[in-house]
Amino acid sequence: GENVEQHPSTLSVQEGDSAVIKCTYSDSASNYFPWYKQELGKRPQLIIDIRSNVGEKKDQRIAVTLNKTAKHFSLHITETQPEDSAVYFCAASVGGFKTIFGAGTRLFVKA
Amino acid sequence: NAGVTQTPKFQVLKTGQSMTLQCAQDMNHEYMSWYRQDPGMGLRLIHYSVGAGITDQGEVPNGYNVSRSTTEDFPLRLLSAAPSQTSVYFCASSRGLRTTYNEQFFGPGTRLTVL
């Protein structure tokens, strides 16, 4: 079945540094790749997404890249801040439904 | 709009009991899904629905039933609770195939403990 692998499981960076989280997916039909942020005790919330007809998308300090040939996509956070500390999930889906999530990356930003 | 609502927020069950987790959305979304979240395992898809009357299995469907009689509601039934079903359950909805805007909106979650 579909599978999404996410690395690393834990990431610790100094404030101001960049953070990169990588994901791979198995279903070549996947065409929608969202990233969610989940703060402790709260629900996941979308922070950025990318569709298969786009190779890169940027929103202020957050960017996502997609390599369809290799079936991997990455989240880049620049100029990290303490409020970026959270768990980040990548996901893949076909048409936006039956979304499969990665296991998550716990990001710590040290002030 | 209330968005996606879930009840109850917390629930403790004994092994073998049954119960229904409620989920409702007021955004006229076609797609609805149920996930469970266990430590270190991310969000795993239990069941999903692409519209009223249509449901399908996700990654971990065993022990759970769903139905979708209306666009708004998508209840999740635990048939005979087991300790392995102790988890946080999230319901989510999104607009559907006829739009390219596929963001999922999550409910606040239900924390279930099975003793």
Short mmCIF file of C-alpha atoms in Angstrom, two decimals:
data_model
loop_
_atom_site.label_atom_id
_atom_site.label_comp_id
_atom_site.label_asym_id
_atom_site.label_seq_id
_atom_site.Cartn_x
_atom_site.Cartn_y
_atom_site.Cartn_z
CA GLY A 1 0.00 0.00 0.00
CA GLU A 2 0.91 3.64 0.07
CA ASN A 3 3.73 4.63 2.37
CA VAL A 4 5.33 7.92 3.36
CA GLU A 5 8.67 7.93 5.13
CA GLN A 6 9.88 11.02 6.97
CA HIS A 7 13.34 11.91 8.31
CA PRO A 8 14.67 12.86 10.74
CA SER A 9 12.36 11.95 13.61
CA THR A 10 13.95 14.63 15.80
CA LEU A 11 15.77 17.79 14.76
CA SER A 12 17.41 20.33 17.03
CA VAL A 13 18.70 23.66 15.65
CA GLN A 14 19.89 26.97 17.00
CA GLU A 15 17.64 29.98 16.56
CA GLY A 16 18.37 31.59 13.23
CA ASP A 17 19.64 28.41 11.59
CA SER A 18 17.81 26.52 8.84
CA ALA A 19 15.91 23.25 9.27
CA VAL A 20 15.29 20.66 6.57
CA ILE A 21 12.86 17.75 6.78
CA LYS A 22 12.74 15.11 4.05
CA CYS A 23 10.00 12.72 2.94
CA THR A 24 9.65 9.99 0.36
CA TYR A 25 6.45 8.46 -0.95
CA SER A 26 5.68 5.18 -2.65
CA ASP A 27 2.51 5.80 -4.71
CA SER A 28 3.53 7.29 -8.05
CA ALA A 29 -0.07 8.49 -8.54
CA SER A 30 0.27 10.91 -5.60
CA ASN A 31 -0.19 14.47 -6.79
CA TYR A 32 -0.77 16.56 -3.66
CA PHE A 33 1.77 16.98 -0.86
CA PRO A 34 0.80 19.02 2.21
CA TRP A 35 2.86 19.81 5.30
CA TYR A 36 1.21 20.18 8.70
CA LYS A 37 2.47 21.68 11.94
CA GLN A 38 1.20 20.38 15.26
CA GLU A 39 1.91 22.16 18.51
CA LEU A 40 1.69 20.26 21.77
CA GLY A 41 -1.88 19.31 22.62
CA LYS A 42 -3.32 20.94 19.51
CA ARG A 43 -4.66 19.82 16.17
CA PRO A 44 -2.51 19.67 13.02
CA GLN A 45 -2.66 22.76 10.82
CA LEU A 46 -1.58 23.18 7.22
CA ILE A 47 1.50 25.35 6.75
CA ILE A 48 2.27 24.82 3.06
CA ASP A 49 1.39 22.44 0.26
CA ILE A 50 2.61 21.63 -3.23
CA ARG A 51 1.04 19.95 -6.22
CA SER A 52 2.77 17.60 -8.62
CA ASN A 53 2.92 20.11 -11.46
CA VAL A 54 5.12 22.42 -9.38
CA GLY A 55 8.73 21.81 -8.36
CA GLU A 56 9.08 24.41 -5.62
CA LYS A 57 6.88 26.70 -3.55
CA LYS A 58 7.82 29.36 -1.05
CA ASP A 59 5.89 31.24 1.63
CA GLN A 60 8.04 33.68 3.61
CA ARG A 61 10.47 31.56 5.68
CA ILE A 62 9.01 28.23 4.55
CA ALA A 63 9.67 26.46 1.26
CA VAL A 64 8.87 23.05 -0.11
CA THR A 65 10.54 21.23 -3.00
CA LEU A 66 9.27 18.22 -4.92
CA ASN A 67 11.19 15.73 -7.05
CA LYS A 68 8.60 13.52 -8.76
CA THR A 69 11.17 11.32 -10.45
CA ALA A 70 12.78 10.39 -7.15
CA LYS A 71 9.44 10.53 -5.30
CA HIS A 72 10.70 12.75 -2.55
CA PHE A 73 9.82 16.17 -1.19
CA SER A 74 11.34 18.40 1.46
CA LEU A 75 10.41 21.20 3.83
CA HIS A 76 12.88 24.02 4.39
CA ILE A 77 12.49 26.50 7.23
CA THR A 78 14.95 29.41 7.24
CA GLU A 79 15.78 31.81 10.08
CA THR A 80 14.18 29.50 12.61
CA GLN A 81 12.52 30.98 15.68
CA PRO A 82 11.55 29.38 19.03
CA GLU A 83 7.88 29.46 17.97
CA ASP A 84 8.77 27.11 15.10
CA SER A 85 9.27 24.37 17.71
CA ALA A 86 6.57 21.76 17.03
CA VAL A 87 5.98 18.44 15.30
CA TYR A 88 5.89 18.64 11.50
CA PHE A 89 4.15 16.06 9.31
CA CYS A 90 4.50 15.52 5.60
CA ALA A 91 1.74 13.78 3.68
CA ALA A 92 0.90 12.52 0.22
CA SER A 93 -2.40 11.95 -1.49
CA VAL A 94 -4.08 11.38 -4.82
CA GLY A 95 -6.45 14.21 -5.54
CA GLY A 96 -6.45 15.37 -1.93
CA PHE A 97 -8.20 12.39 -0.40
CA LYS A 98 -6.95 9.19 1.26
CA THR A 99 -4.06 11.24 2.64
CA ILE A 100 -1.15 9.22 4.07
CA PHE A 101 1.05 10.93 6.65
CA GLY A 102 4.67 10.50 7.58
CA ALA A 103 5.57 9.65 11.18
CA GLY A 104 6.48 13.24 12.01
CA THR A 105 9.57 15.28 12.90
CA ARG A 106 9.88 16.91 16.29
CA LEU A 107 11.70 20.21 15.76
CA PHE A 108 13.39 21.97 18.67
CA VAL A 109 14.63 25.52 18.12
CA LYS A 110 17.04 26.57 20.86
CA ALA A 111 17.12 30.25 21.74
CA ASN B 1 -18.61 28.68 11.16
CA ALA B 2 -17.69 26.18 13.87
CA GLY B 3 -15.44 24.27 11.43
CA VAL B 4 -14.88 20.64 12.42
CA THR B 5 -16.24 19.61 15.80
CA GLN B 6 -15.68 16.38 17.70
CA THR B 7 -17.33 14.92 20.78
CA PRO B 8 -16.44 13.81 23.34
CA LYS B 9 -13.06 15.39 24.11
CA PHE B 10 -12.10 12.62 26.52
CA GLN B 11 -13.43 9.10 26.99
CA VAL B 12 -12.48 6.12 29.11
CA LEU B 13 -13.82 2.71 28.13
CA LYS B 14 -13.48 -0.80 29.46
CA THR B 15 -12.32 -3.58 27.17
CA GLY B 16 -15.24 -4.90 25.14
CA GLN B 17 -17.40 -1.79 25.37
CA SER B 18 -18.62 -0.07 22.25
CA MET B 19 -19.00 3.62 21.56
CA THR B 20 -19.33 6.21 18.82
CA LEU B 21 -17.04 9.18 18.32
CA GLN B 22 -18.93 12.05 16.75
CA CYS B 23 -17.61 14.35 14.04
CA ALA B 24 -19.44 17.16 12.28
CA GLN B 25 -18.44 19.94 9.88
CA ASP B 26 -20.39 22.98 8.72
CA MET B 27 -18.25 23.92 5.70
CA ASN B 28 -20.13 21.76 3.15
CA HIS B 29 -16.99 19.69 2.59
CA GLU B 30 -17.23 16.53 0.52
CA TYR B 31 -14.25 14.71 2.00
CA MET B 32 -14.06 13.55 5.59
CA SER B 33 -11.53 11.30 7.27
CA TRP B 34 -10.73 9.71 10.60
CA TYR B 35 -7.17 9.38 11.88
CA ARG B 36 -5.62 7.99 15.00
CA GLN B 37 -2.45 9.45 16.44
CA ASP B 38 -0.12 7.35 18.55
CA PRO B 39 3.25 8.54 19.89
CA GLY B 40 5.98 8.23 17.27
CA MET B 41 3.60 6.94 14.60
CA GLY B 42 2.13 10.08 13.17
CA LEU B 43 -1.43 10.17 11.89
CA ARG B 44 -2.77 6.92 10.52
CA LEU B 45 -5.85 6.89 8.32
CA ILE B 46 -8.69 4.70 9.66
CA HIS B 47 -11.56 5.37 7.23
CA TYR B 48 -12.47 8.11 4.82
CA SER B 49 -15.47 9.29 2.84
CA VAL B 50 -15.65 11.16 -0.47
CA GLY B 51 -19.31 12.07 -0.07
CA ALA B 52 -22.58 11.11 1.56
CA GLY B 53 -23.17 7.38 1.28
CA ILE B 54 -19.59 6.60 0.20
CA THR B 55 -16.92 5.34 2.59
CA ASP B 56 -13.70 3.38 2.23
CA GLN B 57 -10.98 1.87 4.37
CA GLY B 58 -7.71 3.54 5.19
CA GLU B 59 -4.49 2.10 6.63
CA VAL B 60 -5.85 0.75 9.93
CA PRO B 61 -9.61 0.02 9.60
CA ASN B 62 -9.91 -3.09 11.74
CA GLY B 63 -12.14 -2.67 14.79
CA TYR B 64 -13.81 0.48 13.46
CA ASN B 65 -16.94 1.19 11.43
CA VAL B 66 -18.10 4.38 9.76
CA SER B 67 -21.12 5.64 7.90
CA ARG B 68 -21.88 8.90 6.09
CA SER B 69 -25.61 9.48 5.86
CA THR B 70 -25.25 13.27 5.55
CA THR B 71 -22.60 15.63 4.22
CA GLU B 72 -22.12 17.12 7.68
CA ASP B 73 -21.65 14.07 9.91
CA PHE B 74 -19.11 11.25 9.92
CA PRO B 75 -19.30 9.15 13.11
CA LEU B 76 -16.68 6.54 14.00
CA ARG B 77 -17.87 3.43 15.83
CA LEU B 78 -15.68 1.22 17.97
CA LEU B 79 -17.34 -2.16 17.95
CA SER B 80 -15.58 -3.84 20.89
CA ALA B 81 -12.92 -1.62 22.44
CA ALA B 82 -9.44 -3.02 23.02
CA PRO B 83 -6.45 -1.48 24.86
CA SER B 84 -4.66 -1.22 21.48
CA GLN B 85 -7.27 1.38 20.49
CA THR B 86 -6.07 3.78 23.18
CA SER B 87 -5.13 6.82 21.12
CA VAL B 88 -6.02 10.36 20.12
CA TYR B 89 -8.58 10.40 17.32
CA PHE B 90 -8.81 13.24 14.83
CA CYS B 91 -11.54 13.87 12.32
CA ALA B 92 -10.73 16.01 9.27
CA SER B 93 -12.58 17.43 6.29
CA SER B 94 -11.66 19.01 2.96
CA ARG B 95 -13.55 20.45 0.02
CA GLY B 96 -13.35 17.63 -2.54
CA LEU B 97 -12.37 16.66 -6.07
CA ARG B 98 -14.09 19.53 -7.85
CA THR B 99 -11.66 21.99 -6.35
CA THR B 100 -7.89 22.21 -6.35
CA TYR B 101 -7.95 23.53 -2.80
CA ASN B 102 -7.49 20.37 -0.80
CA GLU B 103 -6.42 21.54 2.64
CA GLN B 104 -7.67 19.28 5.39
CA PHE B 105 -9.20 20.97 8.43
CA PHE B 106 -8.87 18.97 11.62
CA GLY B 107 -11.16 18.76 14.59
CA PRO B 108 -9.82 19.23 18.15
CA GLY B 109 -9.44 15.51 18.73
CA THR B 110 -10.84 12.90 21.12
CA ARG B 111 -8.51 11.31 23.65
CA LEU B 112 -9.64 7.72 24.19
CA THR B 113 -8.34 5.38 26.86
CA VAL B 114 -9.33 1.71 26.90
CA LEU B 115 -8.68 -0.11 30.16
#
